[in-house]
Structures are given as structure tokens and as C-alpha cells.
PDB file of C-alpha atoms in Angstrom:
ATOM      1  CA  UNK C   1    -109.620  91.294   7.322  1.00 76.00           C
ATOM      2  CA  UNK C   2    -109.058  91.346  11.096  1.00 75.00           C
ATOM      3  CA  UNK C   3    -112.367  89.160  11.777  1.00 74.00           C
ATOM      4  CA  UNK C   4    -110.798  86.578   9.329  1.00 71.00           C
ATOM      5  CA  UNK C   5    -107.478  86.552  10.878  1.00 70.00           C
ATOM      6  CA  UNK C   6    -109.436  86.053  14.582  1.00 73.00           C
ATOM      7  CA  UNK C   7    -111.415  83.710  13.269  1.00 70.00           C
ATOM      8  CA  UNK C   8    -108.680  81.595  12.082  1.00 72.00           C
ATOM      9  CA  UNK C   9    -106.476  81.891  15.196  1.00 74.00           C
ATOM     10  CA  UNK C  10    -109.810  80.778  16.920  1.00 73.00           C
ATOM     11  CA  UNK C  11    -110.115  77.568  14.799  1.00 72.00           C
ATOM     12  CA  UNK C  12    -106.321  76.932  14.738  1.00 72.00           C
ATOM     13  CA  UNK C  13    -106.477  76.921  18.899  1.00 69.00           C
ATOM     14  CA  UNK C  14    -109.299  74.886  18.992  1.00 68.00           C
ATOM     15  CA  UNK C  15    -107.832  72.574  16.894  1.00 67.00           C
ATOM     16  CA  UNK C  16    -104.252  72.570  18.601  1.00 63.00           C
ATOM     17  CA  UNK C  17    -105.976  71.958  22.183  1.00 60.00           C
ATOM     18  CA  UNK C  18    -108.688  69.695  20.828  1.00 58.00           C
ATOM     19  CA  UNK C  19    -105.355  67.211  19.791  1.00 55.00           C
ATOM     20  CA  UNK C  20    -103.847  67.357  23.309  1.00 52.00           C
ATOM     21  CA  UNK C  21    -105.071  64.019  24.113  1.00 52.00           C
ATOM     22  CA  UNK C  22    -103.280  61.132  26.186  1.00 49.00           C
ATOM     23  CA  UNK C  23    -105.243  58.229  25.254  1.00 46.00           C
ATOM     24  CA  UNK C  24    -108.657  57.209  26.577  1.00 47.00           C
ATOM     25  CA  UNK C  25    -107.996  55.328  29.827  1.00 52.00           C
ATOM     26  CA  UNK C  26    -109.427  51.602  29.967  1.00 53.00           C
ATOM     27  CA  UNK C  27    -112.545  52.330  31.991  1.00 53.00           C
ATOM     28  CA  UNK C  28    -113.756  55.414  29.437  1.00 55.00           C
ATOM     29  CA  UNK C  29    -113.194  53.153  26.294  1.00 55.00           C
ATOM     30  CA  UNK C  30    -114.392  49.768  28.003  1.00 51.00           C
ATOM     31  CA  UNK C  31    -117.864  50.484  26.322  1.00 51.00           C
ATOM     32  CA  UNK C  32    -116.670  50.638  22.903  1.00 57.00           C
ATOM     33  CA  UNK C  33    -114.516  47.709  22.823  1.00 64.00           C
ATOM     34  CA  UNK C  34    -113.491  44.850  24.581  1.00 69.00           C
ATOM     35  CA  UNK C  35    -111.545  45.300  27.822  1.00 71.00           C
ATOM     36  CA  UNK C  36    -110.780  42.302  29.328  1.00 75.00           C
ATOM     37  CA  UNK C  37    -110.617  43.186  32.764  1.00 82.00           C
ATOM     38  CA  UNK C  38    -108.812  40.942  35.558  1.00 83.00           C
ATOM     39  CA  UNK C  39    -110.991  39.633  38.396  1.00 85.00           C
ATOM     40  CA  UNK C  40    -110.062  40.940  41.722  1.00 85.00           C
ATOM     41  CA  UNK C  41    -110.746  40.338  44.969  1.00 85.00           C
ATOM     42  CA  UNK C  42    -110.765  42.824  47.639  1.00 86.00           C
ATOM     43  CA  UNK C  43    -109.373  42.653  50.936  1.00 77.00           C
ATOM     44  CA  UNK C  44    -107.262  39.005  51.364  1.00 72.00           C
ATOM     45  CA  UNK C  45    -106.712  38.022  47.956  1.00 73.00           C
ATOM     46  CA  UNK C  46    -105.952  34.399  49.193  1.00 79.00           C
ATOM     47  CA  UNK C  47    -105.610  31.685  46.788  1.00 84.00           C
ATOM     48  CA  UNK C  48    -108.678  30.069  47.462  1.00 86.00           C
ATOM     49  CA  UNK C  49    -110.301  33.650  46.468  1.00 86.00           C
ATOM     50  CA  UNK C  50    -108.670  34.102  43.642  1.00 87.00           C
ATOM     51  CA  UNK C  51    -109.291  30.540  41.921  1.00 88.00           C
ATOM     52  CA  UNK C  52    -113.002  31.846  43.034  1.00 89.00           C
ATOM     53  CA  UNK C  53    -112.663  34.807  41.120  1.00 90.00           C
ATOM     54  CA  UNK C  54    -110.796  32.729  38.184  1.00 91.00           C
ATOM     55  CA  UNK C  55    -113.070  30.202  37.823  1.00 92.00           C
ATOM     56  CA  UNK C  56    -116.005  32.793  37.943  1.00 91.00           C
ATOM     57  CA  UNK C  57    -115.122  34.880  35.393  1.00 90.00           C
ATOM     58  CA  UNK C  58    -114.138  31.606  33.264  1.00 92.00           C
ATOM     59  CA  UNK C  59    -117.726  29.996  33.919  1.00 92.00           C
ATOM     60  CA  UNK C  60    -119.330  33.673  32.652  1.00 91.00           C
ATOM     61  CA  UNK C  61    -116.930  34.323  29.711  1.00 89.00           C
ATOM     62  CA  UNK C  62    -117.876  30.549  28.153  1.00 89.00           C
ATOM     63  CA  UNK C  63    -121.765  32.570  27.159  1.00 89.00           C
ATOM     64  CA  UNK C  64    -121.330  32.868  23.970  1.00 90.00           C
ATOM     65  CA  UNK C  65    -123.758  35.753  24.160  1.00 89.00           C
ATOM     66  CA  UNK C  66    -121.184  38.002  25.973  1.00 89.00           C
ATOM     67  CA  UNK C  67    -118.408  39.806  24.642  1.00 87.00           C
ATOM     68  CA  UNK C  68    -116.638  41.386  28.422  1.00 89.00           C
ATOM     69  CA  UNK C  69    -117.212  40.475  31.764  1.00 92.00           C
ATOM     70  CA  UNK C  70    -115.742  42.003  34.978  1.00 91.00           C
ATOM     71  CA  UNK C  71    -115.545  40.214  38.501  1.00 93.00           C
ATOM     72  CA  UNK C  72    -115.163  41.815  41.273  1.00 92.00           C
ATOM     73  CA  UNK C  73    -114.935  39.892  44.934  1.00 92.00           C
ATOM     74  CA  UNK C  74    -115.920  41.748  48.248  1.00 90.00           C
ATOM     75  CA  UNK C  75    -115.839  40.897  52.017  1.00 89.00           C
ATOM     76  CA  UNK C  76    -119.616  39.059  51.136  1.00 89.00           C
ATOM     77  CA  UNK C  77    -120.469  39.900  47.439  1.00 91.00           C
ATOM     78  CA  UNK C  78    -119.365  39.114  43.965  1.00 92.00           C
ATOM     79  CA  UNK C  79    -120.445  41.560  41.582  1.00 92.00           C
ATOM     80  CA  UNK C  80    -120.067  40.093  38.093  1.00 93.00           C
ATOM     81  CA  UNK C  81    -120.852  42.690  35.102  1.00 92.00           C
ATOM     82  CA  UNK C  82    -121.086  41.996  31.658  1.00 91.00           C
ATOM     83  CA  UNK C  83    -121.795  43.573  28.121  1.00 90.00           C
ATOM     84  CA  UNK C  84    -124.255  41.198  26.260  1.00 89.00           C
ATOM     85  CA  UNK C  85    -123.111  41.397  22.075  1.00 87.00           C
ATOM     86  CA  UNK C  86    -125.541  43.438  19.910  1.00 83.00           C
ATOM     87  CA  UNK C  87    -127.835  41.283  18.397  1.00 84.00           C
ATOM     88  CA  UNK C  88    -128.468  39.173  21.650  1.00 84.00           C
ATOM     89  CA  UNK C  89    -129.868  42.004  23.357  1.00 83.00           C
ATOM     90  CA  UNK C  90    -133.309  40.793  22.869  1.00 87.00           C
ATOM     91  CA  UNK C  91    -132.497  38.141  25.037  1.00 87.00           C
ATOM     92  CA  UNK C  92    -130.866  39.939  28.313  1.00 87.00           C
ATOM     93  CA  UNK C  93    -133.612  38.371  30.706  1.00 90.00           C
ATOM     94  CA  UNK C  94    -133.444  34.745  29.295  1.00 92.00           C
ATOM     95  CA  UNK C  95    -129.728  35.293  29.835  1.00 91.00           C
ATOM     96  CA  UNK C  96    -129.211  36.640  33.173  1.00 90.00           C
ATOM     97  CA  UNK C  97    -131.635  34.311  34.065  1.00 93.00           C
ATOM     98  CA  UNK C  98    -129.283  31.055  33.049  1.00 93.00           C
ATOM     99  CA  UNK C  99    -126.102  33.060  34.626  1.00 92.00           C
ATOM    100  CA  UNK C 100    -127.802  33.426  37.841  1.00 92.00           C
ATOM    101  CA  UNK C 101    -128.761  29.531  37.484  1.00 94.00           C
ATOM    102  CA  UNK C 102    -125.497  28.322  36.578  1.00 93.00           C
ATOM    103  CA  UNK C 103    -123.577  30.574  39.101  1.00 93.00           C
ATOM    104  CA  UNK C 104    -126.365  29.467  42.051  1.00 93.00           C
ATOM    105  CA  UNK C 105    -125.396  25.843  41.439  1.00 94.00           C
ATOM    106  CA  UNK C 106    -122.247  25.849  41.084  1.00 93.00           C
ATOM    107  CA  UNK C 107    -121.380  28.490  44.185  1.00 92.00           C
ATOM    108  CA  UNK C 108    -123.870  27.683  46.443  1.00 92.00           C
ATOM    109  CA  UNK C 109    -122.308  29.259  49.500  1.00 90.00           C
ATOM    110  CA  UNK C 110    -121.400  32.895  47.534  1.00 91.00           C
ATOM    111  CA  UNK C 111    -123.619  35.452  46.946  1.00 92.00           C
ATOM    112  CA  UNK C 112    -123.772  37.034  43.483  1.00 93.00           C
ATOM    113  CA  UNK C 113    -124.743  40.310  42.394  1.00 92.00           C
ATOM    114  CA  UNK C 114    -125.049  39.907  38.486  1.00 93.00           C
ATOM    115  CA  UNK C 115    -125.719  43.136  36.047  1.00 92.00           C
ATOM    116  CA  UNK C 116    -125.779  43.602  31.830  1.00 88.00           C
ATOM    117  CA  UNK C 117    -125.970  47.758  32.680  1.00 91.00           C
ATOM    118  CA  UNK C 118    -123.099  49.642  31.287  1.00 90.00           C
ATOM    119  CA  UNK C 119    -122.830  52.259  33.649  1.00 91.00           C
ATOM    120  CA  UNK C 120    -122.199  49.264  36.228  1.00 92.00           C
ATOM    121  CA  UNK C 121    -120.044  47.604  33.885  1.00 92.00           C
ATOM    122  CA  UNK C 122    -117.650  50.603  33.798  1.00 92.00           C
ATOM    123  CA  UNK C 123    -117.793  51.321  37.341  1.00 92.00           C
ATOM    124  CA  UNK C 124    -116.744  48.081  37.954  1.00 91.00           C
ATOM    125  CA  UNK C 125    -113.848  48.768  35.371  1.00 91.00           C
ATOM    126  CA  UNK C 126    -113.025  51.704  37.451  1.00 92.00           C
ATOM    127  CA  UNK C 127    -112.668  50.120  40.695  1.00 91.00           C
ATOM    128  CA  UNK C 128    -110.349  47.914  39.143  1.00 89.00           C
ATOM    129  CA  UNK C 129    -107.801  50.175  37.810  1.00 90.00           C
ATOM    130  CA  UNK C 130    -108.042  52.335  41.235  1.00 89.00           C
ATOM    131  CA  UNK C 131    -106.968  49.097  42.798  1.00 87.00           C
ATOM    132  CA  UNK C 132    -104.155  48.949  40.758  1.00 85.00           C
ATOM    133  CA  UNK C 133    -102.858  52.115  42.420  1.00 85.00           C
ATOM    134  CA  UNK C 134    -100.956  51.180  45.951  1.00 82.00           C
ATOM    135  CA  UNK C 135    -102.351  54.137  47.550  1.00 87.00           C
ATOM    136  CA  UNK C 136    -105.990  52.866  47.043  1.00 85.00           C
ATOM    137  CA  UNK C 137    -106.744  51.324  50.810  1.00 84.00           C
ATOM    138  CA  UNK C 138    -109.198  47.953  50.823  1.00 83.00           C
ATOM    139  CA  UNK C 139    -111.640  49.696  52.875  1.00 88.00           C
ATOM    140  CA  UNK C 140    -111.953  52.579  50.059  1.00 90.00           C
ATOM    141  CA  UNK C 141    -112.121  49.674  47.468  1.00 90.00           C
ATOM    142  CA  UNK C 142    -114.964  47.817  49.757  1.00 90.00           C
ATOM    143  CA  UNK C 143    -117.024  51.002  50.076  1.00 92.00           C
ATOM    144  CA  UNK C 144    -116.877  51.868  46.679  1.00 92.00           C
ATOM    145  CA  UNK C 145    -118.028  48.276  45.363  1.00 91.00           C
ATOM    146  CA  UNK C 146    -121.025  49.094  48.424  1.00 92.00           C
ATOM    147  CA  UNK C 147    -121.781  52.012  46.431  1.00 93.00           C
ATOM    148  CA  UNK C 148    -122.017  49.844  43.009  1.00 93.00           C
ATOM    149  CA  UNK C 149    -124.478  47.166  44.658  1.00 92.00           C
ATOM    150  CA  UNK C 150    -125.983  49.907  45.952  1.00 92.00           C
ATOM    151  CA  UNK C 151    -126.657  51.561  41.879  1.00 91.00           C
ATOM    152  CA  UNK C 152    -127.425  47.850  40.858  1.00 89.00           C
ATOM    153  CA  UNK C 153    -130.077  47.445  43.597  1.00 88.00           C
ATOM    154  CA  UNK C 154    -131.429  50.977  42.321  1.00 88.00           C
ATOM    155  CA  UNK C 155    -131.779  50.763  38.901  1.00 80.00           C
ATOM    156  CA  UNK C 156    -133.740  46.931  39.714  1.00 71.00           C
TER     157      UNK C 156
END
């Protein structure tokens, strides 16, 4: 009788503290579902950057391949991630291969670093909420999109 009353004080706690949940914050459910997130530009976020930035992410979003695409603008570099829909994923290379194309052309002068990974995809996400938050400095924002770049140029 007493192991059947533990055991269901057990289950009942597990249960209570398993439901203690505040929601899933943007960058942990940004694989699941579409996110949307706004470009940003680190640093100066001058209007000239952030048309850039705008006019980016517009170029990238009219693929009808892809379903979310991030932007983010550094001192030099414009990481643009993406998340390619399901049944196109057979085609990643032909893809990234017109998006590099179509970005080279059209921003001559910028340099791109362009990824379909998820895990760089949600960093991306990441860096963009943390920039949200006032207390996040540029120069932590610049060395943490470094780090991403850094991934990207890994996993290549």
C-alpha cells in the first residue's frame, strides 16, 4: 500500500512540475514553425542599412522554396539563414546556388554569408532577440555573429 501511495505522489509531482512551462521562446520553436524574424543590423542601424537589410530579406523571402529567412547585418558581413520547405530539400544546392547568384548581382559591393543549416538558422534567431534586450552592447552582438560565420565556415 505504501509503494502505491509513493508511487503516485511520484507521478503526480512529475506531472505538476512537468506543466510549469512559460511558453517556448521564439528562437527554441523557430524550427517547428515559421518565425518571421526582423532583419537587423548591428552597430549604426542607418537608413541606408536598414533598406539593405529590408530589401535583402524581401529579395530572399520571394523563393518560393523557403518558408523563414533571417538577416542579420554586421560591420562587413550579412549572414542570411533560411529553412528550405520539406519537399524542396532535394534541391538545397541548386538553390543556394541561385540565392548566392541573385544576391551577387544585385549587391555587388556586400559580402554575403548564406546558410539552409538549422542550427545557424536559430542562432541567428537568437542573436536577434538578445538584441532586443538594451543591455546587449554592439560589440557583444558583432562577436557573437563572428562566432556564427565562424560555425558556417565549419560545417562547409
Amino acid at each position: 500500500m505504501r509503494k502505491c501511495l509513493f508511487l503516485l505522489m511520484m507521478m503526480s509531482a512529475v506531472l505538476v512540475g512537468g506543466c510549469n512551462n512559460d511558453g517556448p521562446k521564439e528562437s527554441g520553436i523557430s524550427l517547428i514553425k515559421t518565425t518571421n524574424p526582423t532583419p537587423v543590423a548591428i552597430g549604426k542601424n542607418t537608413k541606408k542599412e536598414l533598406d539593405l537589410i529590408q530589401s535583402v530579406e524581401k529579395d530572399i523571402e520571394g523563393f518560393k522554396e523557403l518558408y523563414d529567412v533571417a538577416v542579420v547585418k554586421g560591420k562587413e558581413d550579412i549572414l542570411v539563414a533560411y529553412k528550405v520547405k520539406h519537399m524542396q530539400r532535394f534541391h538545397m544546392k541548386k538553390i543556394e546556388k541561385k540565392m548566392n547568384k541573385l544576391l551577387e548581382e544585385k549587391y555587388p559591393d556586400e559580402n554575403f554569408i548564406v546558410s539552409s543549416d538549422y542550427k545557424i538558422f536559430l542562432e541567428a534567431v537568437e542573436l536577434e532577440e538578445n538584441m532586443k534586450d538594451s543591455n546587449y552592447s554592439g560589440k557583444e552582438a558583432e562577436k557573437k555573429l563572428q562566432e556564427i560565420i565562424e560555425m558556417k565556415k565549419e560545417l562547409t
